[in-house]
Short mmCIF file of C-alpha atoms in Angstrom, two decimals:
data_model
loop_
_atom_site.label_atom_id
_atom_site.label_comp_id
_atom_site.label_asym_id
_atom_site.label_seq_id
_atom_site.Cartn_x
_atom_site.Cartn_y
_atom_site.Cartn_z
CA MET A 1096 -11.81 18.53 4.55
CA LYS A 1097 -11.63 15.57 6.95
CA PHE A 1098 -11.40 12.12 5.41
CA SER A 1099 -12.06 8.84 7.18
CA ILE A 1100 -9.21 6.83 8.67
CA ARG A 1101 -9.86 4.26 5.93
CA MET A 1102 -8.33 6.60 3.36
CA ASP A 1103 -5.02 6.55 5.25
CA ARG A 1104 -4.90 2.77 4.89
CA ILE A 1105 -5.06 2.72 1.11
CA LYS A 1106 -1.72 2.15 -0.57
CA ALA A 1107 -0.84 3.19 -4.09
CA SER A 1108 -0.78 0.32 -6.57
CA GLY A 1109 2.65 -0.87 -7.64
CA ILE A 1110 1.21 -1.55 -11.08
CA ARG A 1111 0.05 2.06 -11.51
CA ALA A 1112 3.50 3.24 -10.45
CA VAL A 1113 5.04 1.28 -13.32
CA GLN A 1114 2.41 2.56 -15.75
CA LYS A 1115 3.36 6.14 -14.82
CA ARG A 1116 7.02 5.36 -15.51
CA ILE A 1117 6.27 4.19 -19.04
CA ALA A 1118 3.35 6.52 -19.87
CA GLY A 1119 3.70 8.23 -23.22
CA ASN A 1120 6.48 5.94 -24.46
CA ASP A 1121 4.97 3.84 -27.24
CA ASN A 1122 8.31 2.14 -27.92
CA ILE A 1123 8.33 0.29 -24.60
CA ILE A 1124 7.75 -3.48 -24.81
CA SER A 1125 5.54 -3.98 -21.77
CA PHE A 1126 5.33 -7.25 -19.87
CA ALA A 1127 3.67 -5.22 -17.10
CA ALA A 1128 0.04 -5.46 -18.22
CA GLY A 1129 -2.54 -7.58 -16.45
CA LEU A 1130 -5.06 -7.51 -19.26
CA PRO A 1131 -6.52 -10.00 -21.74
CA ASP A 1132 -5.54 -9.46 -25.38
CA LEU A 1133 -7.92 -6.93 -26.93
CA ALA A 1134 -7.66 -8.72 -30.28
CA LEU A 1135 -9.31 -11.79 -28.73
CA TYR A 1136 -12.54 -10.04 -27.75
CA PRO A 1137 -15.27 -11.62 -29.93
CA LEU A 1138 -16.29 -8.20 -31.19
CA GLU A 1139 -18.43 -9.22 -34.16
CA ASP A 1140 -20.30 -11.82 -32.11
CA LEU A 1141 -20.84 -9.34 -29.28
CA LYS A 1142 -22.16 -6.82 -31.79
CA ALA A 1143 -24.57 -9.42 -33.21
CA ALA A 1144 -25.71 -10.40 -29.71
CA THR A 1145 -26.23 -6.73 -28.80
CA ASP A 1146 -28.21 -6.04 -31.97
CA GLU A 1147 -30.43 -9.06 -31.38
CA MET A 1148 -30.93 -8.19 -27.73
CA ILE A 1149 -31.91 -4.58 -28.49
CA GLU A 1150 -34.22 -5.70 -31.28
CA MET A 1151 -35.97 -8.23 -29.05
CA GLU A 1152 -36.16 -6.43 -25.69
CA GLY A 1153 -34.07 -3.27 -25.81
CA ILE A 1154 -36.31 -1.23 -23.52
CA ARG A 1155 -35.69 -3.67 -20.67
CA ALA A 1156 -31.93 -3.50 -21.25
CA PHE A 1157 -31.97 0.25 -20.59
CA SER A 1158 -34.09 -0.09 -17.46
CA TYR A 1159 -33.43 -1.01 -13.84
CA GLY A 1160 -33.15 -4.68 -13.03
CA LEU A 1161 -32.81 -6.84 -9.94
CA THR A 1162 -29.80 -6.39 -7.67
CA LYS A 1163 -29.31 -10.16 -7.65
CA GLY A 1164 -28.87 -10.18 -11.42
CA ASN A 1165 -30.64 -10.68 -14.72
CA GLY A 1166 -32.79 -13.81 -14.61
CA GLU A 1167 -31.58 -15.35 -17.88
CA LEU A 1168 -27.95 -14.68 -17.04
CA LEU A 1169 -28.42 -16.26 -13.62
CA GLU A 1170 -29.70 -19.41 -15.33
CA PHE A 1171 -26.60 -19.55 -17.55
CA ILE A 1172 -24.31 -19.07 -14.55
CA VAL A 1173 -26.05 -21.78 -12.51
CA ASP A 1174 -25.83 -24.18 -15.45
CA ARG A 1175 -22.14 -23.37 -15.92
CA MET A 1176 -21.34 -23.85 -12.23
CA ASN A 1177 -23.15 -27.18 -12.14
CA LYS A 1178 -21.83 -28.66 -15.37
CA LYS A 1179 -18.38 -27.14 -15.86
CA GLU A 1180 -17.26 -26.40 -12.30
CA ASN A 1181 -19.10 -29.36 -10.74
CA VAL A 1182 -20.54 -27.07 -8.06
CA LYS A 1183 -24.11 -27.96 -7.13
CA CYS A 1184 -26.01 -24.72 -6.81
CA THR A 1185 -29.21 -22.84 -7.65
CA LYS A 1186 -30.01 -19.16 -8.18
CA ASP A 1187 -30.17 -18.86 -4.39
CA ASN A 1188 -26.39 -19.35 -4.33
CA ILE A 1189 -25.61 -16.68 -6.92
CA CYS A 1190 -25.26 -12.90 -6.92
CA VAL A 1191 -24.14 -11.09 -10.06
CA LEU A 1192 -21.27 -8.63 -9.50
CA SER A 1193 -19.83 -5.61 -11.27
CA GLY A 1194 -16.55 -7.44 -11.76
CA SER A 1195 -15.15 -9.97 -9.31
CA GLN A 1196 -13.25 -7.10 -7.66
CA GLN A 1197 -16.61 -6.00 -6.27
CA GLY A 1198 -16.99 -9.45 -4.74
CA ILE A 1199 -13.69 -9.00 -2.91
CA GLY A 1200 -14.87 -5.65 -1.57
CA LEU A 1201 -18.25 -7.04 -0.50
CA ALA A 1202 -16.48 -9.91 1.29
CA GLY A 1203 -14.46 -7.34 3.21
CA LEU A 1204 -17.65 -5.55 4.25
CA MET A 1205 -19.32 -8.81 5.27
CA PHE A 1206 -16.56 -10.47 7.25
CA ILE A 1207 -13.86 -8.04 8.39
CA ASP A 1208 -13.99 -6.05 11.60
CA GLU A 1209 -11.24 -3.76 12.85
CA GLY A 1210 -8.17 -5.83 13.74
CA ASP A 1211 -9.33 -9.06 12.11
CA VAL A 1212 -6.70 -11.05 10.24
CA VAL A 1213 -6.95 -11.92 6.56
CA ILE A 1214 -4.78 -14.83 5.44
CA THR A 1215 -3.37 -14.70 1.92
CA GLU A 1216 -0.92 -16.64 -0.16
CA ASN A 1217 2.57 -15.16 -0.20
CA PRO A 1218 2.59 -13.45 -2.71
CA SER A 1219 -1.02 -12.65 -3.62
CA TYR A 1220 -3.16 -10.40 -5.82
CA LEU A 1221 -2.42 -6.85 -4.69
CA GLY A 1222 -5.93 -5.69 -5.67
CA ALA A 1223 -7.36 -7.95 -2.96
CA ILE A 1224 -4.81 -6.87 -0.35
CA ASN A 1225 -5.61 -3.22 -1.03
CA ALA A 1226 -9.36 -3.92 -1.00
CA PHE A 1227 -9.16 -5.40 2.51
CA ARG A 1228 -6.89 -2.71 4.02
CA PRO A 1229 -9.53 0.05 4.51
CA TYR A 1230 -11.55 -2.19 6.85
CA GLY A 1231 -8.70 -2.30 9.36
CA ALA A 1232 -7.57 -5.80 8.43
CA GLU A 1233 -4.25 -7.23 9.51
CA PHE A 1234 -2.57 -9.79 7.25
CA ALA A 1235 -0.83 -13.13 7.60
CA GLY A 1236 0.89 -14.74 4.63
CA VAL A 1237 1.20 -18.44 3.85
CA ASP A 1238 4.12 -19.66 1.78
CA THR A 1239 3.67 -21.30 -1.61
CA ASP A 1240 5.82 -23.63 -3.68
CA ASP A 1241 5.52 -25.09 -7.18
CA ASP A 1242 2.51 -27.21 -6.12
CA GLY A 1243 0.60 -24.34 -4.55
CA ILE A 1244 -0.03 -23.34 -0.96
CA VAL A 1245 2.24 -25.03 1.61
CA ILE A 1246 -0.06 -27.03 3.87
CA GLU A 1247 2.31 -27.27 6.84
CA HIS A 1248 2.69 -23.50 6.94
CA LEU A 1249 -1.07 -23.05 6.51
CA GLU A 1250 -1.70 -25.20 9.58
CA GLU A 1251 0.87 -23.24 11.55
CA VAL A 1252 -0.65 -19.88 10.59
CA LEU A 1253 -4.23 -20.98 11.31
CA ASN A 1254 -3.29 -22.50 14.68
CA ASN A 1255 -1.41 -19.38 15.72
CA THR A 1256 -3.92 -16.84 14.40
CA PRO A 1257 -7.25 -17.38 16.18
CA GLU A 1258 -8.44 -13.92 15.08
CA ALA A 1259 -8.28 -14.95 11.41
CA LYS A 1260 -11.80 -14.80 9.93
CA LEU A 1261 -11.11 -14.64 6.21
CA MET A 1262 -8.74 -16.28 3.77
CA TYR A 1263 -8.18 -15.18 0.17
CA VAL A 1264 -6.70 -17.58 -2.39
CA ILE A 1265 -6.33 -18.02 -6.16
CA PRO A 1266 -5.81 -21.76 -6.74
CA ASN A 1267 -5.87 -21.52 -10.56
CA PHE A 1268 -2.96 -19.75 -12.30
CA GLN A 1269 -2.48 -17.26 -9.56
CA ASN A 1270 -1.87 -13.57 -10.04
CA PRO A 1271 1.07 -12.87 -9.79
CA THR A 1272 2.93 -16.20 -9.99
CA GLY A 1273 0.90 -18.16 -12.55
CA LYS A 1274 1.01 -21.20 -10.24
CA ALA A 1275 -1.85 -23.68 -9.97
CA TRP A 1276 -2.45 -25.88 -6.95
CA THR A 1277 -2.24 -29.63 -7.45
CA LEU A 1278 -5.26 -31.82 -6.67
CA GLU A 1279 -3.56 -33.12 -3.53
CA ARG A 1280 -2.98 -29.58 -2.24
CA ARG A 1281 -6.60 -28.64 -2.89
CA GLN A 1282 -7.87 -31.67 -1.00
CA LYS A 1283 -5.50 -31.16 1.93
CA PHE A 1284 -6.28 -27.45 2.02
CA MET A 1285 -9.99 -28.18 2.45
CA GLU A 1286 -9.24 -30.79 5.14
CA VAL A 1287 -7.27 -28.20 7.11
CA VAL A 1288 -9.59 -25.20 6.76
CA SER A 1289 -12.65 -27.30 7.59
CA LYS A 1290 -11.26 -27.57 11.14
CA HIS A 1291 -11.31 -23.79 11.54
CA ASP A 1292 -13.99 -21.10 11.60
CA VAL A 1293 -12.63 -19.24 8.60
CA VAL A 1294 -14.30 -18.09 5.39
CA VAL A 1295 -12.36 -18.87 2.20
CA ILE A 1296 -12.65 -16.49 -0.76
CA GLU A 1297 -11.78 -18.54 -3.87
CA ASP A 1298 -11.04 -16.08 -6.67
CA ASN A 1299 -11.12 -17.82 -10.06
CA PRO A 1300 -10.76 -15.27 -12.88
CA TYR A 1301 -8.17 -17.37 -14.75
CA GLY A 1302 -9.44 -20.93 -14.23
CA GLU A 1303 -10.93 -21.32 -17.71
CA ILE A 1304 -7.70 -20.26 -19.41
CA ARG A 1305 -6.08 -23.66 -18.80
CA PHE A 1306 -3.93 -24.55 -21.78
CA ARG A 1307 -2.21 -27.67 -20.41
CA ASN A 1308 -3.37 -30.73 -18.48
CA GLU A 1309 -6.88 -31.46 -17.21
CA GLN A 1310 -9.14 -29.13 -15.26
CA LEU A 1311 -8.86 -29.65 -11.52
CA PRO A 1312 -11.78 -29.31 -9.09
CA ASP A 1313 -12.44 -25.91 -7.60
CA LEU A 1314 -12.27 -25.58 -3.83
CA LYS A 1315 -16.00 -24.82 -3.90
CA SER A 1316 -16.70 -28.26 -5.39
CA LEU A 1317 -14.77 -29.83 -2.47
CA ASP A 1318 -16.51 -27.66 0.14
CA LYS A 1319 -18.63 -29.72 2.56
CA LYS A 1320 -19.27 -27.01 5.17
CA GLY A 1321 -20.27 -24.08 3.00
CA GLN A 1322 -17.26 -22.00 3.99
CA VAL A 1323 -15.99 -21.27 0.45
CA VAL A 1324 -17.18 -18.14 -1.35
CA TYR A 1325 -16.43 -18.57 -5.05
CA LEU A 1326 -15.85 -15.61 -7.40
CA GLY A 1327 -16.21 -16.17 -11.15
CA SER A 1328 -15.90 -13.70 -14.01
CA PHE A 1329 -16.46 -13.17 -17.73
CA SER A 1330 -13.71 -10.54 -17.83
CA LYS A 1331 -10.87 -12.78 -18.98
CA ILE A 1332 -12.90 -14.98 -21.34
CA LEU A 1333 -15.31 -12.49 -22.91
CA SER A 1334 -14.79 -8.81 -22.09
CA PRO A 1335 -13.54 -6.97 -18.99
CA GLY A 1336 -15.27 -3.74 -20.00
CA MET A 1337 -18.75 -5.20 -19.45
CA ARG A 1338 -17.92 -5.82 -15.76
CA VAL A 1339 -19.98 -8.99 -15.43
CA ALA A 1340 -18.97 -11.46 -12.74
CA TRP A 1341 -20.64 -13.47 -9.98
CA MET A 1342 -20.42 -14.82 -6.48
CA CYS A 1343 -21.40 -18.41 -5.66
CA ALA A 1344 -21.87 -19.04 -1.95
CA GLU A 1345 -24.23 -20.37 0.67
CA PRO A 1346 -27.69 -18.78 0.22
CA LYS A 1347 -27.29 -16.66 3.37
CA VAL A 1348 -23.97 -15.25 2.15
CA ALA A 1349 -25.29 -14.66 -1.39
CA SER A 1350 -28.31 -12.87 0.07
CA MET A 1351 -26.10 -10.66 2.26
CA ALA A 1352 -23.94 -9.85 -0.76
CA GLU A 1353 -27.10 -8.82 -2.60
CA GLU A 1354 -28.15 -6.55 0.27
CA LEU A 1355 -24.71 -4.91 0.43
CA LYS A 1356 -24.54 -4.54 -3.34
CA GLU A 1357 -27.87 -2.72 -3.29
CA THR A 1358 -26.30 -0.07 -1.03
CA ASN A 1359 -23.21 0.02 -3.26
CA ASP A 1360 -24.38 0.30 -6.89
CA LEU A 1361 -28.02 -0.86 -6.81
CA GLN A 1362 -27.30 -3.40 -9.55
CA SER A 1363 -24.81 -4.35 -12.24
CA PRO A 1364 -25.76 -2.74 -15.57
CA GLU A 1365 -28.72 -4.58 -17.03
CA ILE A 1366 -27.54 -3.93 -20.58
CA THR A 1367 -24.19 -5.70 -20.20
CA GLN A 1368 -25.76 -8.61 -18.33
CA MET A 1369 -28.23 -9.06 -21.17
CA ILE A 1370 -25.48 -8.85 -23.81
CA VAL A 1371 -23.64 -11.69 -22.05
CA ALA A 1372 -26.86 -13.72 -21.81
CA TYR A 1373 -27.62 -13.25 -25.51
CA TYR A 1374 -24.04 -14.08 -26.44
CA MET A 1375 -24.27 -17.31 -24.42
CA LYS A 1376 -27.54 -18.12 -26.16
CA MET A 1377 -26.37 -17.36 -29.70
CA PHE A 1378 -22.70 -18.41 -29.77
CA ASP A 1379 -20.33 -21.11 -28.53
CA LEU A 1380 -18.39 -19.66 -25.60
CA GLU A 1381 -16.35 -22.85 -25.28
CA GLU A 1382 -15.04 -22.50 -28.83
CA HIS A 1383 -14.04 -18.92 -28.07
CA ILE A 1384 -12.26 -20.04 -24.88
CA ARG A 1385 -10.29 -22.63 -26.86
CA GLU A 1386 -9.02 -19.85 -29.13
CA ILE A 1387 -7.86 -17.90 -26.09
CA GLN A 1388 -6.19 -20.99 -24.64
CA GLU A 1389 -4.29 -21.73 -27.86
CA THR A 1390 -3.09 -18.14 -28.23
CA TYR A 1391 -1.93 -17.78 -24.64
CA LYS A 1392 -0.27 -21.20 -24.64
CA HIS A 1393 1.78 -20.23 -27.68
CA ARG A 1394 2.88 -16.96 -26.08
CA ALA A 1395 3.68 -18.51 -22.70
CA ASP A 1396 5.71 -21.28 -24.33
CA LEU A 1397 7.58 -18.76 -26.48
CA MET A 1398 8.35 -16.57 -23.47
CA ILE A 1399 9.72 -19.57 -21.55
CA LYS A 1400 11.80 -20.62 -24.56
CA MET A 1401 13.30 -17.12 -24.81
CA ILE A 1402 13.92 -16.99 -21.04
CA GLU A 1403 15.81 -20.27 -21.27
CA ARG A 1404 17.89 -18.86 -24.12
CA TYR A 1405 18.68 -15.33 -22.88
CA PHE A 1406 18.28 -15.10 -19.10
CA PRO A 1407 21.13 -15.82 -16.68
CA LYS A 1408 20.78 -19.36 -15.32
CA GLU A 1409 20.58 -18.03 -11.76
CA ILE A 1410 17.07 -16.68 -12.41
CA LYS A 1411 14.22 -19.00 -11.43
CA TYR A 1412 10.87 -18.83 -13.21
CA THR A 1413 7.49 -20.52 -13.17
CA LYS A 1414 6.11 -22.49 -16.13
CA PRO A 1415 2.36 -21.82 -16.04
CA ASP A 1416 -0.21 -24.29 -17.34
CA GLY A 1417 -2.70 -21.49 -17.88
CA GLY A 1418 -3.62 -17.95 -17.00
CA MET A 1419 -1.78 -14.76 -17.91
CA PHE A 1420 1.39 -14.54 -15.82
CA LEU A 1421 4.71 -16.07 -14.92
CA TRP A 1422 6.98 -15.19 -12.00
CA LEU A 1423 10.70 -14.56 -11.80
CA GLU A 1424 12.95 -14.94 -8.77
CA LEU A 1425 16.26 -13.14 -9.16
CA PRO A 1426 19.27 -13.99 -6.99
CA GLU A 1427 19.01 -12.78 -3.40
CA GLY A 1428 20.21 -9.27 -2.78
CA LEU A 1429 18.87 -7.84 -6.04
CA ASP A 1430 16.07 -5.26 -6.11
CA SER A 1431 13.81 -5.62 -9.17
CA ASP A 1432 12.37 -2.13 -8.62
CA LYS A 1433 15.81 -0.53 -8.96
CA ILE A 1434 16.65 -2.70 -11.98
CA LEU A 1435 13.38 -1.57 -13.61
CA ASP A 1436 14.87 1.85 -14.38
CA ASP A 1437 17.58 0.23 -16.50
CA ALA A 1438 15.01 -2.06 -18.13
CA VAL A 1439 12.75 0.86 -19.08
CA ASN A 1440 15.70 2.80 -20.45
CA ALA A 1441 16.51 -0.24 -22.58
CA GLY A 1442 12.91 -0.44 -23.79
CA VAL A 1443 11.22 -3.09 -21.59
CA ALA A 1444 8.86 -2.91 -18.59
CA TYR A 1445 7.71 -5.42 -15.98
CA ILE A 1446 6.07 -5.30 -12.54
CA PRO A 1447 8.40 -5.59 -9.51
CA GLY A 1448 7.06 -8.32 -7.23
CA GLU A 1449 7.40 -6.57 -3.90
CA SER A 1450 3.93 -4.98 -3.97
CA PHE A 1451 2.22 -8.41 -4.16
CA PHE A 1452 3.12 -9.19 -0.55
CA ALA A 1453 0.93 -8.08 2.35
CA HIS A 1454 3.93 -7.21 4.51
CA GLU A 1455 7.55 -6.54 3.60
CA GLY A 1456 7.82 -7.80 0.07
CA VAL A 1457 10.51 -9.92 -1.51
CA LYS A 1458 12.45 -7.41 -3.57
CA ASN A 1459 14.11 -9.87 -5.96
CA THR A 1460 10.86 -10.93 -7.67
CA VAL A 1461 9.13 -9.94 -10.93
CA ARG A 1462 5.67 -10.47 -12.45
CA MET A 1463 5.64 -11.00 -16.22
CA ASN A 1464 2.57 -10.90 -18.46
CA PHE A 1465 2.49 -12.73 -21.81
CA THR A 1466 -1.04 -11.99 -23.05
CA MET A 1467 -0.57 -8.43 -24.32
CA VAL A 1468 2.58 -8.93 -26.42
CA ASN A 1469 3.07 -10.49 -29.85
CA ASP A 1470 5.76 -12.96 -30.88
CA ASP A 1471 8.25 -10.34 -32.05
CA GLN A 1472 7.84 -8.33 -28.86
CA ILE A 1473 8.40 -11.45 -26.74
CA ARG A 1474 11.56 -12.38 -28.66
CA GLU A 1475 13.03 -8.89 -28.58
CA GLY A 1476 11.83 -7.96 -25.09
CA ILE A 1477 13.15 -11.08 -23.36
CA LYS A 1478 16.50 -10.71 -25.14
CA ILE A 1479 16.79 -7.08 -23.97
CA LEU A 1480 15.72 -7.98 -20.44
CA GLY A 1481 18.27 -10.79 -20.34
CA GLU A 1482 21.02 -8.29 -21.15
CA VAL A 1483 19.79 -5.95 -18.40
CA PHE A 1484 19.75 -8.76 -15.80
CA LYS A 1485 23.26 -9.85 -16.80
CA LYS A 1486 24.57 -6.47 -15.66
CA TYR A 1487 23.49 -7.33 -12.12
CA ILE A 1488 24.31 -11.04 -12.01
#
């Protein structure tokens, strides 16, 4: 059996590797997950919305729909983009996706030819890096600091990489670091990229889980040339299992995404789109989001408090204002993947940070998740992990 060369370019996920190491051990306290808390799914409201939807127009929910998306859902998305994200758009700018991960894949199909360069933050979401690899993409990383992407390095990379056609960024509570770009960085970023013929994929799955400070404008709202392709999702604020997300872009790009999607899965499931639409019509999504924000804020603050108490002072860490992750930097020379064996043996798991880099990763980094653990697990897990790190520092 002869497979395409694209299959040779796919790399195993570092996250799955960790999951295999802890599989079957229910006693492990896992900071390795990248999932929203299952207990925060609005199950009763979703059930009520589903019952109402099936009662009113169930036959349509079990039928084919338009590739572009369910009409009522499209109206809700357009309204949300205009009012909450301050992005002026119409249905012509929107294409519903089967999860924002599909949007990343469609962007690869649309914009990447063999040998093209994709620019990412260093580090970046490994699911995007792996999605772009099969198309023959090369990668260039841009450094980040506590305020977000480093503009001087961005300019250097763009000026020295004329073959760069696509850039992938997560300005809001990035996966894996939890960092959010400041307003100044967002404005300067758009000033710089507007001078180059590069498409910017703005992935925003965590933007609505802001639990400190005011919402900052999306890159798409600052976009004057139509070069930003925005990806939004209901996965982190409603339910990931329904796989309902969307792309907001220039009409030509949205139309091309629709054409490619038709060859990919014909359409996102009509039934889950209609459940989301009925939920939006019947219930207060903003109230539900506030509950998520309060819960995650409490857990993030508790994790930071425990880190300050139990971790060696040499370890640096981010203090996220939202999202689902924080990032550790261990002293140079340490390898978080090797330390993970000791951590798992002690009863705690995390994700080594190396796999979040497009090229040779920084081995002394760690991604920590705080959304899938309760207070007792955070207290005990961070204490245990602190003892493990002390053996190496």
